[in-house]
């Protein structure tokens, strides 16, 4: 059933990892399987046998050709450096080449203890596994770079967090699991050779268009170019997150992917009413990872990445610092230009004008003042172009209509210079601004039904609509609706 493994990471020097087998569980049961993704990865889906799949995705059987390993990494957690983290409850099975020729990591998360587990049990509760499944698949459907979810199994065992919960294992697919923290682990040990190997691996896998192997004197350029490329991807990624109201929640350097994918969905959540200060995570007491802080934090994380590359950039450390600093400083501009592009698209603009940024900001300000739902306000811009009834549906989202009423004619005037008719703009808007996102209250309801009542129907129904985010969902349950007061999720728990 499995495609053959490439074992790239397993063939890198031994000190980058610890070989380790998953710990079998008592009663593996497959509760979610991503058939479409499996096909993309080259699985023989026809030969699919749910029982065998449950065994493999639970870690009870290691697929043929896999050599499971725990990756070593360090990381800054909420600003504090931890020199050794590593995969404490995850194992890389190996890499497969997908149908488009891309190398993809297959990882089990929740598969038991490893030498990096510290005090942890190596396990994952069902709730967080299903949350990662739902949110990562929704992100993918919205076109945002992310790890994917291939399968979820329950283990038949309980894990103990705030309360006992059913245990589960997620099979995650990533462009790679190289993190800023992976580089930090070796940089902290002054193992420049390992840092260079990782940098070469990152270039090979994620940035193959960078200048190739160059003469020694120019090698610094290559690693500076890597830094610049990662800066570019992270700037774009965070701008894309913000465009859908996504808050990662734990933007530690060990959760910052070198490939530019969203990784490690913990207490992540989507904003309902627009407020740039929104924080959900229960462990983010000071709001370090609040919605609006995300670009600043991404830049901070990239500065930590830059530090690891300094010895590769220039033998002269002052020169290396000066060169890396200018790349890190350029993040601000990169981010701003990505963010402006995201906002223009959200307003239906394909051309660029001086005043576009202010136009977008004024709408955001009106949304904040009027406590408007972020997702619906953008979605209903298209309705407003359909006529007065649509405009009323948009206005209904705002407490107090003056700011919006003043804004709409300015927007219309700007749209008139787009050279396409309003029907075309409405079409664009509906392809950019999602109708459905995995709203926190719906996610919590689906997780609770699965964990408390072994009822996966709400999870499946939610998954079906959020993987078609630009379609108006039909059916009894209104997945587009913001939470009622009693349904509001104010805090998300890490629940690792
Ligand atoms: P995370 O919060 O999932 O990004 O994890 C941060 C670090 O803690 C990583 O090194 C994880 O492997 C480790 N970790 C998280 N939960 C557990 C657990 N239940 N058992 C062992 N290690 C864990
Ligand atoms: Mg993590």
Short mmCIF file of C-alpha atoms and ligand atoms in Angstrom, two decimals:
data_model
loop_
_atom_site.label_atom_id
_atom_site.label_comp_id
_atom_site.label_asym_id
_atom_site.label_seq_id
_atom_site.Cartn_x
_atom_site.Cartn_y
_atom_site.Cartn_z
CA UNK A 1 0.00 0.00 0.00
CA UNK A 2 2.82 2.43 0.87
CA UNK A 3 4.95 4.03 -1.83
CA UNK A 4 8.66 3.37 -1.44
CA UNK A 5 10.64 5.50 0.98
CA UNK A 6 13.59 7.69 0.06
CA UNK A 7 15.25 7.77 3.51
CA UNK A 8 17.05 11.03 2.86
CA UNK A 9 17.14 12.28 6.40
CA UNK A 10 18.03 8.81 7.65
CA UNK A 11 21.14 8.93 5.44
CA UNK A 12 22.41 12.23 6.82
CA UNK A 13 24.99 12.01 9.62
CA UNK A 14 23.77 10.14 12.70
CA UNK A 15 24.02 13.11 15.05
CA UNK A 16 21.07 14.83 13.32
CA UNK A 17 18.63 12.27 14.75
CA UNK A 18 17.98 9.32 17.00
CA UNK A 19 16.69 6.11 15.42
CA UNK A 20 13.66 5.02 17.33
CA UNK A 21 10.64 2.76 16.90
CA UNK A 22 7.03 3.73 17.56
CA UNK A 23 5.45 2.24 20.69
CA UNK A 24 2.55 -0.07 19.78
CA UNK A 25 -0.93 0.80 21.03
CA UNK A 26 -3.62 -1.56 22.24
CA UNK A 27 -6.45 -0.95 19.81
CA UNK A 28 -5.70 1.03 16.68
CA UNK A 29 -8.71 2.30 14.78
CA UNK A 30 -8.59 4.44 11.66
CA UNK A 31 -10.88 7.44 12.15
CA UNK A 32 -9.80 9.64 9.25
CA UNK A 33 -7.98 8.96 6.02
CA UNK A 34 -7.19 11.48 3.31
CA UNK A 35 -7.66 9.47 0.16
CA UNK A 36 -6.98 12.33 -2.21
CA UNK A 37 -3.67 13.11 -0.52
CA UNK A 38 -2.77 9.42 -0.40
CA UNK A 39 -3.23 9.23 -4.16
CA UNK A 40 -1.12 12.34 -4.62
CA UNK A 41 1.62 10.67 -2.58
CA UNK A 42 1.58 7.56 -4.73
CA UNK A 43 -0.19 5.21 -2.31
CA UNK A 44 -1.90 2.23 -3.84
CA UNK A 45 -5.31 3.28 -2.61
CA UNK A 46 -7.07 0.38 -4.32
CA UNK A 47 -5.09 -2.04 -2.18
CA UNK A 48 -6.17 -0.08 0.87
CA UNK A 49 -7.13 -2.17 3.85
CA UNK A 50 -8.45 -0.19 6.81
CA UNK A 51 -7.19 -2.65 9.38
CA UNK A 52 -3.68 -2.77 8.02
CA UNK A 53 -3.72 1.03 7.60
CA UNK A 54 -4.75 1.45 11.25
CA UNK A 55 -1.80 -0.72 12.31
CA UNK A 56 0.66 1.30 10.27
CA UNK A 57 -0.72 4.75 11.08
CA UNK A 58 -0.78 3.86 14.78
CA UNK A 59 2.85 2.79 14.68
CA UNK A 60 2.05 -0.86 15.48
CA UNK A 61 3.61 -1.92 12.20
CA UNK A 62 6.45 -0.08 10.52
CA UNK A 63 5.84 0.12 6.77
CA UNK A 64 8.31 -1.69 4.59
CA UNK A 65 11.37 0.37 3.83
CA UNK A 66 10.74 2.98 6.54
CA UNK A 67 13.46 3.76 9.09
CA UNK A 68 11.71 5.75 11.83
CA UNK A 69 13.71 8.46 13.54
CA UNK A 70 13.28 11.34 15.93
CA UNK A 71 14.80 14.57 14.63
CA UNK A 72 17.00 16.64 16.90
CA UNK A 73 16.11 20.30 17.32
CA UNK A 74 16.26 23.16 19.75
CA UNK A 75 14.13 26.27 19.89
CA UNK A 76 13.18 29.56 21.40
CA UNK A 77 9.90 28.99 23.24
CA UNK A 78 8.15 32.26 24.07
CA UNK A 79 11.51 33.97 23.71
CA UNK A 80 13.57 31.59 25.88
CA UNK A 81 16.16 29.36 24.32
CA UNK A 82 15.88 25.62 25.00
CA UNK A 83 19.00 23.93 23.60
CA UNK A 84 17.34 20.53 23.27
CA UNK A 85 13.76 19.83 22.28
CA UNK A 86 13.59 17.32 19.42
CA UNK A 87 10.77 15.03 18.37
CA UNK A 88 9.47 13.98 21.77
CA UNK A 89 6.33 12.33 20.46
CA UNK A 90 6.81 12.21 16.72
CA UNK A 91 8.77 10.01 14.35
CA UNK A 92 9.78 10.61 10.77
CA UNK A 93 9.06 7.43 8.81
CA UNK A 94 10.95 8.68 5.78
CA UNK A 95 10.27 10.62 2.61
CA UNK A 96 8.27 9.65 -0.45
CA UNK A 97 8.34 11.13 -3.94
CA UNK A 98 4.83 12.29 -4.80
CA UNK A 99 3.17 12.15 -8.21
CA UNK A 100 4.57 15.57 -9.08
CA UNK A 101 8.10 14.50 -8.23
CA UNK A 102 8.26 16.40 -4.95
CA UNK A 103 9.86 14.87 -1.87
CA UNK A 104 7.41 14.75 1.07
CA UNK A 105 8.05 13.74 4.69
CA UNK A 106 5.74 11.25 6.38
CA UNK A 107 5.64 11.67 10.13
CA UNK A 108 3.70 9.97 12.92
CA UNK A 109 2.73 12.38 15.70
CA UNK A 110 1.74 10.86 19.02
CA UNK A 111 3.58 7.59 18.39
CA UNK A 112 5.19 7.15 21.79
CA UNK A 113 8.21 8.24 23.74
CA UNK A 114 11.59 9.01 22.21
CA UNK A 115 14.91 10.02 23.77
CA UNK A 116 13.66 13.62 23.34
CA UNK A 117 10.46 13.13 25.36
CA UNK A 118 11.77 14.68 28.58
CA UNK A 119 8.87 14.34 31.05
CA UNK A 120 6.24 13.83 28.34
CA UNK A 121 4.31 10.66 27.55
CA UNK A 122 5.02 10.78 23.82
CA UNK A 123 1.31 10.73 23.10
CA UNK A 124 -1.30 13.03 21.61
CA UNK A 125 -4.94 13.39 22.64
CA UNK A 126 -7.63 12.94 20.01
CA UNK A 127 -8.85 16.55 20.21
CA UNK A 128 -5.58 18.22 19.14
CA UNK A 129 -5.04 15.54 16.48
CA UNK A 130 -8.42 16.27 14.93
CA UNK A 131 -7.86 20.02 15.25
CA UNK A 132 -4.60 19.76 13.32
CA UNK A 133 -6.34 17.55 10.76
CA UNK A 134 -9.18 20.02 10.22
CA UNK A 135 -7.20 23.23 10.27
CA UNK A 136 -4.30 22.04 8.13
CA UNK A 137 -6.68 20.68 5.48
CA UNK A 138 -8.70 23.91 5.53
CA UNK A 139 -5.51 25.94 5.14
CA UNK A 140 -4.51 23.83 2.18
CA UNK A 141 -7.93 24.27 0.60
CA UNK A 142 -7.51 28.04 0.97
CA UNK A 143 -4.20 27.82 -0.88
CA UNK A 144 -2.02 28.54 2.14
CA UNK A 145 1.28 26.63 2.43
CA UNK A 146 0.90 24.02 5.15
CA UNK A 147 1.71 20.54 6.29
CA UNK A 148 -1.10 18.13 5.47
CA UNK A 149 -3.01 15.45 7.34
CA UNK A 150 -2.95 11.97 5.84
CA UNK A 151 -4.58 9.90 8.56
CA UNK A 152 -5.77 9.87 12.15
CA UNK A 153 -6.13 6.78 14.32
CA UNK A 154 -7.35 6.36 17.84
CA UNK A 155 -5.22 4.16 20.04
CA UNK A 156 -7.73 2.59 22.41
CA UNK A 157 -5.67 4.12 25.23
CA UNK A 158 -6.30 7.14 27.39
CA UNK A 159 -3.93 10.05 27.70
CA UNK A 160 -4.03 12.24 30.78
CA UNK A 161 -4.05 16.01 30.33
CA UNK A 162 -6.42 18.32 32.15
CA UNK A 163 -8.82 15.39 31.95
CA UNK A 164 -8.34 11.87 30.56
CA UNK A 165 -8.86 11.83 26.81
CA UNK A 166 -8.76 9.21 24.07
CA UNK A 167 -5.27 8.90 22.60
CA UNK A 168 -4.64 9.34 18.89
CA UNK A 169 -1.88 9.43 16.30
CA UNK A 170 -1.76 11.83 13.37
CA UNK A 171 0.12 11.05 10.18
CA UNK A 172 1.45 14.32 8.93
CA UNK A 173 2.90 15.14 5.53
CA UNK A 174 5.36 18.01 5.14
CA UNK A 175 7.69 19.39 2.50
CA UNK A 176 10.23 18.69 5.26
CA UNK A 177 10.44 18.97 9.01
CA UNK A 178 13.46 21.28 8.93
CA UNK A 179 12.78 24.04 11.41
CA UNK A 180 14.64 27.14 12.51
CA UNK A 181 15.14 25.11 15.71
CA UNK A 182 16.90 22.33 13.79
CA UNK A 183 19.61 24.81 12.80
CA UNK A 184 19.71 26.25 16.30
CA UNK A 185 20.39 22.84 17.84
CA UNK A 186 23.66 22.51 15.96
CA UNK A 187 24.62 26.17 16.02
CA UNK A 188 24.35 26.08 19.82
CA UNK A 189 26.85 23.19 19.77
CA UNK A 190 29.15 25.10 17.40
CA UNK A 191 28.70 22.28 14.90
CA UNK A 192 29.08 24.41 11.77
CA UNK A 193 29.49 21.35 9.60
CA UNK A 194 26.01 20.12 10.57
CA UNK A 195 24.55 23.59 10.02
CA UNK A 196 26.05 23.61 6.55
CA UNK A 197 24.67 20.16 5.79
CA UNK A 198 21.22 21.30 6.89
CA UNK A 199 21.50 24.46 4.82
CA UNK A 200 22.47 22.44 1.76
CA UNK A 201 19.60 20.05 2.41
CA UNK A 202 17.18 22.98 2.74
CA UNK A 203 18.38 24.51 -0.51
CA UNK A 204 18.18 21.21 -2.30
CA UNK A 205 14.68 20.44 -1.12
CA UNK A 206 13.03 23.84 -0.95
CA UNK A 207 15.08 26.37 -2.88
CA UNK A 208 16.66 24.48 -5.78
CA UNK A 209 16.81 27.64 -7.89
CA UNK A 210 19.33 29.34 -5.64
CA UNK A 211 22.87 29.59 -6.98
CA UNK A 212 24.41 26.11 -7.06
CA UNK A 213 27.61 24.89 -5.44
CA UNK A 214 29.93 27.83 -5.78
CA UNK A 215 33.60 28.38 -5.22
CA UNK A 216 34.56 28.75 -1.57
CA UNK A 217 34.80 32.54 -1.75
CA UNK A 218 31.28 32.84 -3.05
CA UNK A 219 29.73 30.19 -0.83
CA UNK A 220 28.66 32.90 1.60
CA UNK A 221 26.38 34.26 -1.14
CA UNK A 222 24.62 30.94 -1.35
CA UNK A 223 23.74 30.88 2.34
CA UNK A 224 22.81 34.52 2.37
CA UNK A 225 20.53 33.74 -0.56
CA UNK A 226 19.01 30.91 1.48
CA UNK A 227 18.30 33.32 4.31
CA UNK A 228 16.73 35.76 1.89
CA UNK A 229 14.57 33.02 0.38
CA UNK A 230 13.33 31.84 3.77
CA UNK A 231 12.62 35.45 4.75
CA UNK A 232 10.56 35.81 1.57
CA UNK A 233 8.51 32.67 2.21
CA UNK A 234 7.84 33.49 5.85
CA UNK A 235 6.81 37.05 4.95
CA UNK A 236 4.36 35.68 2.41
CA UNK A 237 3.12 32.98 4.77
CA UNK A 238 2.32 35.31 7.65
CA UNK A 239 0.61 37.76 5.29
CA UNK A 240 -1.53 34.90 3.99
CA UNK A 241 -2.39 33.82 7.55
CA UNK A 242 -3.49 37.30 8.41
CA UNK A 243 -5.61 37.49 5.28
CA UNK A 244 -7.86 34.75 6.66
CA UNK A 245 -7.72 35.83 10.30
CA UNK A 246 -5.50 32.94 11.35
CA UNK A 247 -3.58 33.03 14.62
CA UNK A 248 -0.94 30.33 14.94
CA UNK A 249 -0.69 30.67 18.68
CA UNK A 250 2.78 29.16 19.27
CA UNK A 251 5.20 30.82 16.86
CA UNK A 252 8.27 29.42 18.58
CA UNK A 253 11.37 28.89 16.46
CA UNK A 254 10.89 25.12 16.65
CA UNK A 255 7.50 25.67 15.03
CA UNK A 256 8.91 27.79 12.19
CA UNK A 257 9.44 25.76 9.05
CA UNK A 258 12.34 26.42 6.69
CA UNK A 259 10.15 25.42 3.74
CA UNK A 260 7.65 28.18 4.52
CA UNK A 261 4.80 25.84 5.39
CA UNK A 262 2.54 26.35 8.39
CA UNK A 263 3.58 23.70 10.89
CA UNK A 264 2.61 22.48 14.37
CA UNK A 265 -0.99 23.42 14.86
CA UNK A 266 -1.42 23.74 18.60
CA UNK A 267 -3.78 26.22 20.19
CA UNK A 268 -4.32 27.93 16.85
CA UNK A 269 -7.60 29.65 16.08
CA UNK A 270 -9.36 32.01 13.67
CA UNK A 271 -10.59 35.44 14.59
CA UNK A 272 -14.33 35.94 14.45
CA UNK A 273 -14.94 39.67 15.03
CA UNK A 274 -11.99 41.67 13.75
CA UNK A 275 -9.67 42.80 16.52
CA UNK A 276 -5.95 42.89 15.76
CA UNK A 277 -5.11 42.30 19.43
CA UNK A 278 -6.80 38.91 19.48
CA UNK A 279 -5.02 36.13 21.39
CA UNK A 280 -6.50 32.68 22.00
CA UNK A 281 -3.77 30.49 23.39
CA UNK A 282 -4.03 29.85 27.12
CA UNK A 283 -0.24 29.62 27.36
CA UNK A 284 0.32 32.96 25.60
CA UNK A 285 -0.21 35.05 28.69
CA UNK A 286 1.39 38.22 27.41
CA UNK A 287 -0.04 38.13 23.91
CA UNK A 288 3.36 37.59 22.33
CA UNK A 289 1.69 35.74 19.46
CA UNK A 290 -1.38 37.96 19.06
CA UNK A 291 -2.81 38.35 15.54
CA UNK A 292 -1.09 41.64 14.80
CA UNK A 293 2.20 40.61 16.39
CA UNK A 294 2.75 37.73 14.01
CA UNK A 295 4.93 39.56 11.46
CA UNK A 296 7.16 41.01 14.18
CA UNK A 297 7.57 37.55 15.70
CA UNK A 298 8.27 35.95 12.33
CA UNK A 299 11.03 38.48 11.82
CA UNK A 300 12.41 37.76 15.28
CA UNK A 301 12.42 34.03 14.51
CA UNK A 302 14.19 34.68 11.23
CA UNK A 303 16.86 36.66 13.07
CA UNK A 304 17.48 33.54 15.17
CA UNK A 305 17.78 31.56 11.93
CA UNK A 306 20.22 34.15 10.56
CA UNK A 307 22.41 33.75 13.66
CA UNK A 308 22.86 30.07 12.92
CA UNK A 309 24.06 30.83 9.39
CA UNK A 310 26.60 33.52 10.29
CA UNK A 311 29.69 31.28 10.14
CA UNK A 312 28.62 30.17 6.66
CA UNK A 313 27.97 33.67 5.41
CA UNK A 314 31.37 35.18 6.12
CA UNK A 315 34.49 34.19 8.07
CA UNK A 316 34.64 37.73 9.34
CA UNK A 317 31.86 37.81 11.92
CA UNK A 318 31.27 41.58 11.73
CA UNK A 319 30.82 41.33 7.98
CA UNK A 320 28.56 38.29 8.37
CA UNK A 321 26.40 40.13 10.89
CA UNK A 322 26.15 43.21 8.70
CA UNK A 323 25.07 41.18 5.69
CA UNK A 324 22.58 39.04 7.57
CA UNK A 325 21.14 42.06 9.36
CA UNK A 326 20.29 43.81 6.14
CA UNK A 327 18.42 40.71 4.95
CA UNK A 328 16.49 40.48 8.21
CA UNK A 329 15.67 44.18 8.12
CA UNK A 330 14.27 43.73 4.62
CA UNK A 331 11.63 41.42 6.09
CA UNK A 332 9.51 44.44 7.03
CA UNK A 333 9.29 45.62 3.46
CA UNK A 334 8.75 42.10 2.13
CA UNK A 335 5.95 41.53 4.58
CA UNK A 336 4.32 44.87 3.84
CA UNK A 337 4.31 44.23 0.15
CA UNK A 338 2.83 40.73 0.64
CA UNK A 339 0.23 42.11 3.06
CA UNK A 340 -0.74 44.87 0.66
CA UNK A 341 -1.12 42.28 -2.09
CA UNK A 342 -3.32 40.13 0.16
CA UNK A 343 -5.49 43.13 1.03
CA UNK A 344 -5.81 44.26 -2.58
CA UNK A 345 -6.97 40.78 -3.55
CA UNK A 346 -9.45 40.78 -0.67
CA UNK A 347 -10.93 44.02 -2.04
CA UNK A 348 -11.14 42.58 -5.55
CA UNK A 349 -8.33 44.71 -6.94
CA UNK A 350 -5.98 43.32 -9.55
CA UNK A 351 -4.27 46.64 -10.30
CA UNK A 352 -2.28 48.70 -7.85
CA UNK A 353 -2.81 52.29 -6.80
CA UNK A 354 -1.26 54.58 -4.23
CA UNK A 355 -4.34 54.82 -2.00
CA UNK A 356 -5.15 51.07 -1.87
CA UNK A 357 -3.47 50.52 1.47
CA UNK A 358 -5.42 53.31 3.12
CA UNK A 359 -8.65 52.08 1.56
CA UNK A 360 -8.09 48.62 3.02
CA UNK A 361 -7.03 49.96 6.40
CA UNK A 362 -10.14 52.12 6.62
CA UNK A 363 -12.32 49.06 6.07
CA UNK A 364 -10.41 47.17 8.76
CA UNK A 365 -10.86 50.12 11.12
CA UNK A 366 -14.58 50.19 10.39
CA UNK A 367 -14.73 46.45 11.05
CA UNK A 368 -12.95 46.86 14.36
CA UNK A 369 -15.13 49.75 15.47
CA UNK A 370 -18.26 47.91 14.31
CA UNK A 371 -17.15 44.53 15.75
CA UNK A 372 -17.78 42.98 12.35
CA UNK A 373 -16.95 39.37 11.66
CA UNK A 374 -13.68 39.34 9.70
CA UNK A 375 -14.48 36.43 7.37
CA UNK A 376 -18.07 37.41 6.62
CA UNK A 377 -17.33 41.10 6.14
CA UNK A 378 -14.90 40.30 3.34
CA UNK A 379 -17.11 37.56 1.93
CA UNK A 380 -20.10 39.89 1.71
CA UNK A 381 -18.25 42.55 -0.21
CA UNK A 382 -19.22 40.50 -3.24
CA UNK A 383 -22.87 40.55 -2.11
CA UNK A 384 -22.73 44.33 -1.86
CA UNK A 385 -21.97 44.44 -5.57
CA UNK A 386 -25.12 42.45 -6.33
CA UNK A 387 -27.50 45.18 -5.14
CA UNK A 388 -29.09 46.86 -2.10
CA UNK A 389 -30.12 43.59 -0.48
CA UNK A 390 -26.57 42.29 -0.58
CA UNK A 391 -25.33 45.60 0.74
CA UNK A 392 -27.76 45.29 3.65
CA UNK A 393 -26.41 41.81 4.42
CA UNK A 394 -22.94 43.29 4.61
CA UNK A 395 -24.06 46.24 6.74
CA UNK A 396 -25.87 43.88 9.14
CA UNK A 397 -22.45 42.65 10.30
CA UNK A 398 -21.50 46.07 11.65
CA UNK A 399 -22.60 47.74 14.87
CA UNK A 400 -23.28 51.24 13.54
CA UNK A 401 -23.29 51.71 9.77
CA UNK A 402 -21.79 55.18 9.23
CA UNK A 403 -18.19 54.14 8.70
CA UNK A 404 -19.15 51.43 6.24
CA UNK A 405 -21.60 53.72 4.46
CA UNK A 406 -18.82 56.24 3.97
CA UNK A 407 -16.39 53.58 2.83
CA UNK A 408 -18.49 51.77 0.22
CA UNK A 409 -18.67 54.62 -2.33
CA UNK A 410 -14.88 55.05 -2.13
CA UNK A 411 -14.41 51.36 -2.81
CA UNK A 412 -16.86 51.45 -5.74
CA UNK A 413 -15.07 54.42 -7.21
CA UNK A 414 -11.80 52.51 -6.97
CA UNK A 415 -13.35 49.39 -8.54
CA UNK A 416 -14.47 51.49 -11.50
CA UNK A 417 -10.81 51.89 -12.43
CA UNK A 418 -10.27 48.10 -12.58
CA UNK A 419 -11.34 47.81 -16.22
CA UNK A 420 -13.60 44.83 -15.56
CA UNK A 421 -17.29 44.85 -14.68
CA UNK A 422 -18.61 44.36 -11.19
CA UNK A 423 -19.82 40.83 -11.94
CA UNK A 424 -16.23 39.86 -12.68
CA UNK A 425 -15.06 41.56 -9.49
CA UNK A 426 -17.70 39.71 -7.47
CA UNK A 427 -16.46 36.47 -9.00
CA UNK A 428 -12.88 37.36 -8.02
CA UNK A 429 -13.94 38.25 -4.50
CA UNK A 430 -15.74 34.96 -4.02
CA UNK A 431 -12.65 33.09 -5.13
CA UNK A 432 -10.43 35.00 -2.67
CA UNK A 433 -12.52 35.55 0.45
CA UNK A 434 -13.65 32.23 1.93
CA UNK A 435 -17.27 31.62 2.89
CA UNK A 436 -16.29 29.01 5.46
CA UNK A 437 -13.31 28.73 7.75
CA UNK A 438 -12.92 26.22 10.58
CA UNK A 439 -14.61 28.44 13.13
CA UNK A 440 -13.42 27.74 16.63
CA UNK A 441 -16.82 26.89 18.05
CA UNK A 442 -17.48 24.41 15.26
CA UNK A 443 -14.06 22.87 15.69
CA UNK A 444 -14.61 22.52 19.44
CA UNK A 445 -18.04 20.95 18.87
CA UNK A 446 -16.57 18.41 16.43
CA UNK A 447 -13.69 17.58 18.76
CA UNK A 448 -15.96 17.18 21.77
CA UNK A 449 -18.37 14.87 19.91
CA UNK A 450 -15.46 12.67 18.82
CA UNK A 451 -13.63 12.62 22.14
CA UNK A 452 -16.62 12.40 24.47
CA UNK A 453 -19.16 10.43 22.45
CA UNK A 454 -17.07 8.66 19.86
CA UNK A 455 -19.21 10.47 17.29
CA UNK A 456 -17.17 11.47 14.24
CA UNK A 457 -20.09 12.73 12.16
CA UNK A 458 -19.61 16.41 13.14
CA UNK A 459 -15.88 16.13 12.34
CA UNK A 460 -16.62 14.65 8.93
CA UNK A 461 -19.34 17.17 8.13
CA UNK A 462 -17.08 20.07 9.11
CA UNK A 463 -14.16 18.66 7.15
CA UNK A 464 -16.34 18.37 4.05
CA UNK A 465 -17.31 22.06 4.09
CA UNK A 466 -14.00 23.59 5.10
CA UNK A 467 -12.18 21.79 2.34
CA UNK A 468 -14.44 23.70 -0.11
CA UNK A 469 -14.00 27.08 1.55
CA UNK A 470 -15.04 29.24 -1.38
CA UNK A 471 -18.40 27.54 -1.91
CA UNK A 472 -21.53 28.57 -0.03
CA UNK A 473 -22.26 25.45 1.98
CA UNK A 474 -25.69 23.86 1.71
CA UNK A 475 -27.27 21.78 4.45
CA UNK A 476 -28.89 22.25 7.80
CA UNK A 477 -25.96 23.43 9.86
CA UNK A 478 -24.86 26.97 9.06
CA UNK A 479 -21.09 26.67 9.02
CA UNK A 480 -20.64 30.27 7.92
CA UNK A 481 -22.23 31.75 11.01
CA UNK A 482 -20.10 33.34 13.74
CA UNK A 483 -20.55 31.97 17.27
CA UNK A 484 -23.38 33.10 19.53
CA UNK A 485 -22.12 34.57 22.77
CA UNK A 486 -22.55 31.24 24.56
CA UNK A 487 -20.52 29.44 21.86
CA UNK A 488 -17.57 31.82 21.79
CA UNK A 489 -14.20 30.20 22.28
CA UNK A 490 -12.12 32.59 24.33
CA UNK A 491 -9.17 30.35 25.11
CA UNK A 492 -7.57 27.45 23.31
CA UNK A 493 -5.47 24.94 25.19
CA UNK A 494 -2.28 23.46 23.91
CA UNK A 495 -3.36 20.05 25.11
CA UNK A 496 -0.12 18.42 24.06
P1 LIG B 1 4.93 21.37 20.57
O1 LIG B 1 4.32 22.18 21.65
O2 LIG B 1 4.04 20.25 20.10
O3 LIG B 1 5.45 22.19 19.44
O4 LIG B 1 6.17 20.64 21.25
C1 LIG B 1 7.26 21.28 21.82
C2 LIG B 1 8.22 20.23 22.27
O5 LIG B 1 7.67 19.41 23.31
C3 LIG B 1 8.68 19.26 21.20
O6 LIG B 1 9.99 18.89 21.48
C4 LIG B 1 7.75 18.11 21.39
O7 LIG B 1 8.25 16.90 20.86
C5 LIG B 1 7.63 18.06 22.91
N1 LIG B 1 6.37 17.45 23.34
C6 LIG B 1 5.14 17.98 23.27
N2 LIG B 1 4.22 17.14 23.79
C7 LIG B 1 4.88 16.03 24.19
C8 LIG B 1 4.49 14.80 24.80
N3 LIG B 1 3.23 14.54 25.09
N4 LIG B 1 5.46 13.91 25.04
C9 LIG B 1 6.73 14.16 24.77
N5 LIG B 1 7.17 15.29 24.19
C10 LIG B 1 6.26 16.22 23.90
MG1 LIG B 2 6.40 21.95 17.82
#
